[in-house]
mmCIF file of C-alpha atoms in Angstrom:
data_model
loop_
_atom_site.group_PDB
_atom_site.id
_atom_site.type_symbol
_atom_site.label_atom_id
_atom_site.label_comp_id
_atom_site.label_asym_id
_atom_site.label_seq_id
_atom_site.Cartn_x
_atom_site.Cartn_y
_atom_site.Cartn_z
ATOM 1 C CA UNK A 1 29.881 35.153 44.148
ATOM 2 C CA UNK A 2 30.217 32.170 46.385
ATOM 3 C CA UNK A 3 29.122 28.246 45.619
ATOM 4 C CA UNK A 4 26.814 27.830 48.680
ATOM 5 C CA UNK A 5 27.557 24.452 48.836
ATOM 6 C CA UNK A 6 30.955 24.303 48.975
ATOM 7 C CA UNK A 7 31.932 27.643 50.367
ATOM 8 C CA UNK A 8 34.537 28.220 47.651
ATOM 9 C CA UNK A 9 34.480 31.152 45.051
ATOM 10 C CA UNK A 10 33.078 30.191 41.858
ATOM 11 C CA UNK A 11 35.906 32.141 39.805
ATOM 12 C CA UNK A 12 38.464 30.537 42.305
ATOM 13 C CA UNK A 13 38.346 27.126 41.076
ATOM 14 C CA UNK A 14 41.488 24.425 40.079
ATOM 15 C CA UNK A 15 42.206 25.848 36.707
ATOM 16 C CA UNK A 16 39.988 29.185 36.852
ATOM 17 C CA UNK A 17 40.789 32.586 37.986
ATOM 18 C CA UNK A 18 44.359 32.592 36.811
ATOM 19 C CA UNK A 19 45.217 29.750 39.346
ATOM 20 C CA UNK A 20 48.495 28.175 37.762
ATOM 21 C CA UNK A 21 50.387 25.190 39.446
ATOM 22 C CA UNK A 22 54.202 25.820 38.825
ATOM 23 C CA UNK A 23 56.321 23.709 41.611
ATOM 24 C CA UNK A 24 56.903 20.428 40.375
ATOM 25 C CA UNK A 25 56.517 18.129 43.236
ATOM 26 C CA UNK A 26 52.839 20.261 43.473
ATOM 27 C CA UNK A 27 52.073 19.059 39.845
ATOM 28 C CA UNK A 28 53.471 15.391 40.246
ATOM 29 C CA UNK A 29 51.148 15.154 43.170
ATOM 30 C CA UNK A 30 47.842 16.365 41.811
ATOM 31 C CA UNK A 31 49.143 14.197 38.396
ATOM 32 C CA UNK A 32 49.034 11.211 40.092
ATOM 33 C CA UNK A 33 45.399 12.112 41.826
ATOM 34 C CA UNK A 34 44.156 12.740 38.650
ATOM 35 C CA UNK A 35 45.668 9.522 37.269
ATOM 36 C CA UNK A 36 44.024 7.739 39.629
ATOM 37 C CA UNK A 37 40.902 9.431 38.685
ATOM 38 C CA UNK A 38 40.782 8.774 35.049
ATOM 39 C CA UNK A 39 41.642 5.083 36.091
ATOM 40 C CA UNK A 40 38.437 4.988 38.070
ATOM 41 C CA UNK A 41 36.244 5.630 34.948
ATOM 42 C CA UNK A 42 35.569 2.462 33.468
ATOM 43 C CA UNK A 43 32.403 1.151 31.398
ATOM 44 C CA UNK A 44 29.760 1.314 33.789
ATOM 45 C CA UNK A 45 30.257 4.997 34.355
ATOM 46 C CA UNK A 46 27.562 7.617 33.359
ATOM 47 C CA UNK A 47 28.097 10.219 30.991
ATOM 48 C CA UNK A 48 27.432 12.706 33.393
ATOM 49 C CA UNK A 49 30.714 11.216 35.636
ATOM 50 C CA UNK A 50 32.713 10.855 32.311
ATOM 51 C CA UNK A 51 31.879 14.537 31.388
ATOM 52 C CA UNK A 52 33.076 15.625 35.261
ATOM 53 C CA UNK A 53 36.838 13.502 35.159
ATOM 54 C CA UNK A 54 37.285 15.502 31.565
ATOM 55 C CA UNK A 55 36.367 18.613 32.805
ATOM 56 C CA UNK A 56 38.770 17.998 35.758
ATOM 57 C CA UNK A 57 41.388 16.779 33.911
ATOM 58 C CA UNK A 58 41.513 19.867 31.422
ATOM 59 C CA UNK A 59 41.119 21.977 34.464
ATOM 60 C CA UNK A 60 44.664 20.434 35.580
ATOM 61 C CA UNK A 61 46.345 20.774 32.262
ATOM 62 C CA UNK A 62 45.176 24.567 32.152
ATOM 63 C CA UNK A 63 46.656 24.472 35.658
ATOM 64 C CA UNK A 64 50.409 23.512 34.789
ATOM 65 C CA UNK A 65 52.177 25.896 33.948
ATOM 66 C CA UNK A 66 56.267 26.148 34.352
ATOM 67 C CA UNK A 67 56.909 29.709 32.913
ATOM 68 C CA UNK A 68 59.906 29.618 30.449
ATOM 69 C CA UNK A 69 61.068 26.163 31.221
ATOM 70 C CA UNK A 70 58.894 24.673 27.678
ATOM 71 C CA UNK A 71 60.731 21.568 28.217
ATOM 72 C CA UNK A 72 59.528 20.375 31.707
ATOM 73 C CA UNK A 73 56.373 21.948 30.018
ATOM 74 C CA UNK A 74 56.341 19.503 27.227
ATOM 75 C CA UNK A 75 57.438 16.421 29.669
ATOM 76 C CA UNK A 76 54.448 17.053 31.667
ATOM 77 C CA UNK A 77 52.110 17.369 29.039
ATOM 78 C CA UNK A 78 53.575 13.960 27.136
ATOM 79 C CA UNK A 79 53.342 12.181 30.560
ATOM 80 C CA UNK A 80 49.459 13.677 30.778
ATOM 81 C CA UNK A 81 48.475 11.829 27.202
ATOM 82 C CA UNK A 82 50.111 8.908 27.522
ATOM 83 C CA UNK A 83 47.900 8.873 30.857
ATOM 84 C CA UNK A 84 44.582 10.060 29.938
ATOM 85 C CA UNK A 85 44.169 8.319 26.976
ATOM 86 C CA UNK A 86 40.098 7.862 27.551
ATOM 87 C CA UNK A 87 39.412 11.902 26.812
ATOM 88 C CA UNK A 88 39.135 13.127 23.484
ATOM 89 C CA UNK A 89 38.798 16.236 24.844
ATOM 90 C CA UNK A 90 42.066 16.604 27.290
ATOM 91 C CA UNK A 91 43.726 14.747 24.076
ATOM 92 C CA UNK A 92 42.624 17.978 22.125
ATOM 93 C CA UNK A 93 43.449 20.313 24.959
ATOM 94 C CA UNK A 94 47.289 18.759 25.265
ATOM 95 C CA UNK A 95 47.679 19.540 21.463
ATOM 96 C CA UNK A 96 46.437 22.808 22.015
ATOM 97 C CA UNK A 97 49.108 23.824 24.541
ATOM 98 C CA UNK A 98 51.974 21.630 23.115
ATOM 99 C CA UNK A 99 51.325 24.191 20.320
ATOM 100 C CA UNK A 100 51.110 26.787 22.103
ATOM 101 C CA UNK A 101 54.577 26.321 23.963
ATOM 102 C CA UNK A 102 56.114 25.673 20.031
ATOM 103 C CA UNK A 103 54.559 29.624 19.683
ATOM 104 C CA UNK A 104 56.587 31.052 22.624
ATOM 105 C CA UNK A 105 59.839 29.617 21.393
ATOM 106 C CA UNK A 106 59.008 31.026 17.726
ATOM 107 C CA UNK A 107 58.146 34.163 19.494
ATOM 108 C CA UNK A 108 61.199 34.251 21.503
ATOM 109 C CA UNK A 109 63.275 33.973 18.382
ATOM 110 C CA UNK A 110 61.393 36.303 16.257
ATOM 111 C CA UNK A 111 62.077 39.190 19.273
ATOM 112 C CA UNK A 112 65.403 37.848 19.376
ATOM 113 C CA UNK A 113 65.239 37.850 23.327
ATOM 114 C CA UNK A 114 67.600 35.680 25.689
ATOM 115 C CA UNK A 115 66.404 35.751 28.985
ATOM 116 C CA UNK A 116 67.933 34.490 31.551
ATOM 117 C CA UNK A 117 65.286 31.869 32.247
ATOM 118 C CA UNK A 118 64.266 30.822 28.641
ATOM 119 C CA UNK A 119 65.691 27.889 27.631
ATOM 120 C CA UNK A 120 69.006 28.197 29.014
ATOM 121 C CA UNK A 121 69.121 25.503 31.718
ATOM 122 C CA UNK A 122 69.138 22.732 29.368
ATOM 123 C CA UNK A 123 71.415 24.617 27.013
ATOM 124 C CA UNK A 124 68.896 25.754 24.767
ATOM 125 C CA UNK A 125 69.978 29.332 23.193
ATOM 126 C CA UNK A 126 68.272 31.251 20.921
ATOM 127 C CA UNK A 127 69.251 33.809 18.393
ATOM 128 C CA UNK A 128 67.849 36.479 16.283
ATOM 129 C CA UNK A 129 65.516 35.566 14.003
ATOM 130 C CA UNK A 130 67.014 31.944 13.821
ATOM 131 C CA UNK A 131 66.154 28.822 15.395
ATOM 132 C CA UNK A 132 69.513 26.581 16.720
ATOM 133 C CA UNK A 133 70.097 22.991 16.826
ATOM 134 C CA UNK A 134 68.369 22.781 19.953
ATOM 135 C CA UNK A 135 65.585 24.948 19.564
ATOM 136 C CA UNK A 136 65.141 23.590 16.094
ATOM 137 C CA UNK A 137 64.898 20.211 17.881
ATOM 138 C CA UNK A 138 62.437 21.210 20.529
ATOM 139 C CA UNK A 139 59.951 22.680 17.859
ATOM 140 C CA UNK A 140 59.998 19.302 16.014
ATOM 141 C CA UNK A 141 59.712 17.410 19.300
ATOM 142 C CA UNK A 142 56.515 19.542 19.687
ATOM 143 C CA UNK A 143 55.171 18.872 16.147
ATOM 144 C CA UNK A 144 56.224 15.382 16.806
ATOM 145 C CA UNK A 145 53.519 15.347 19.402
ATOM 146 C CA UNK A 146 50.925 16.940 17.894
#
């Protein structure tokens, strides 16, 4: 079904429909529009426009998403807080996912997979059924957060 006023699919929306942002410079750019966004709610603004920038926001953070790479994942997501301080509700969205990404690590050590993509770039292995240094790390970096 189609919005008749903006033409678009109603299921096709930033954030709905399985729509996932995953090239960096794409999610820097749309970061720093919705920076610029929250910055332009201030104390005269209605609920109503308060309750539109959150939904927006958590559209965006539903958005990101960088596959295996939970690091730039968690960078992303630390840079979104620290930015949109004014939302309880993309503050309790952020947690959500930060815990999220500490579940795919666990579950990627549980299986005992090593793909080629998971955590190796930044020299992040994983072993059977036993978290290393640097996994160990990045689950209490995501704790940390939370």
């Amino acid at each position: 079904s189609y919005n008749n006023r903006t033409g678009l699919r109603k299921d096709r929306a930033i954030g709905l429909g399985g729509i996932k942002i995953s090239d960096p410079i794409e999610v820097h750019a749309i970061f720093a529009l919705c920076r610029d966004l929250h910055d332009s709610i201030d104390a005269l603004s209605s609920k109503e426009e308060r309750k539109q920038v959150s939904e927006l926001l958590c559209c965006f953070v539903n958005a990101i998403d960088f596959g295996e790479d939970v690091q730039e994942q968690l960078r992303i997501y630390v840079d979104c807080r620290a930015s949109f301080p004014g939302f309880d509700s993309v503050k309790e969205l952020l947690i959500h996912k930060v815990l999220l990404l500490t579940h795919k690590v666990f579950a990627h050590v549980i299986r005992g997979e090593r793909t080629s993509n998971m955590l190796d770039r930044r020299g992040l292995f994983l072993r059977r059924s036993y978290h290393t240094n640097q996994s160990g790390e990045f689950v209490k970096s995501c704790l940390a957060y939370c």
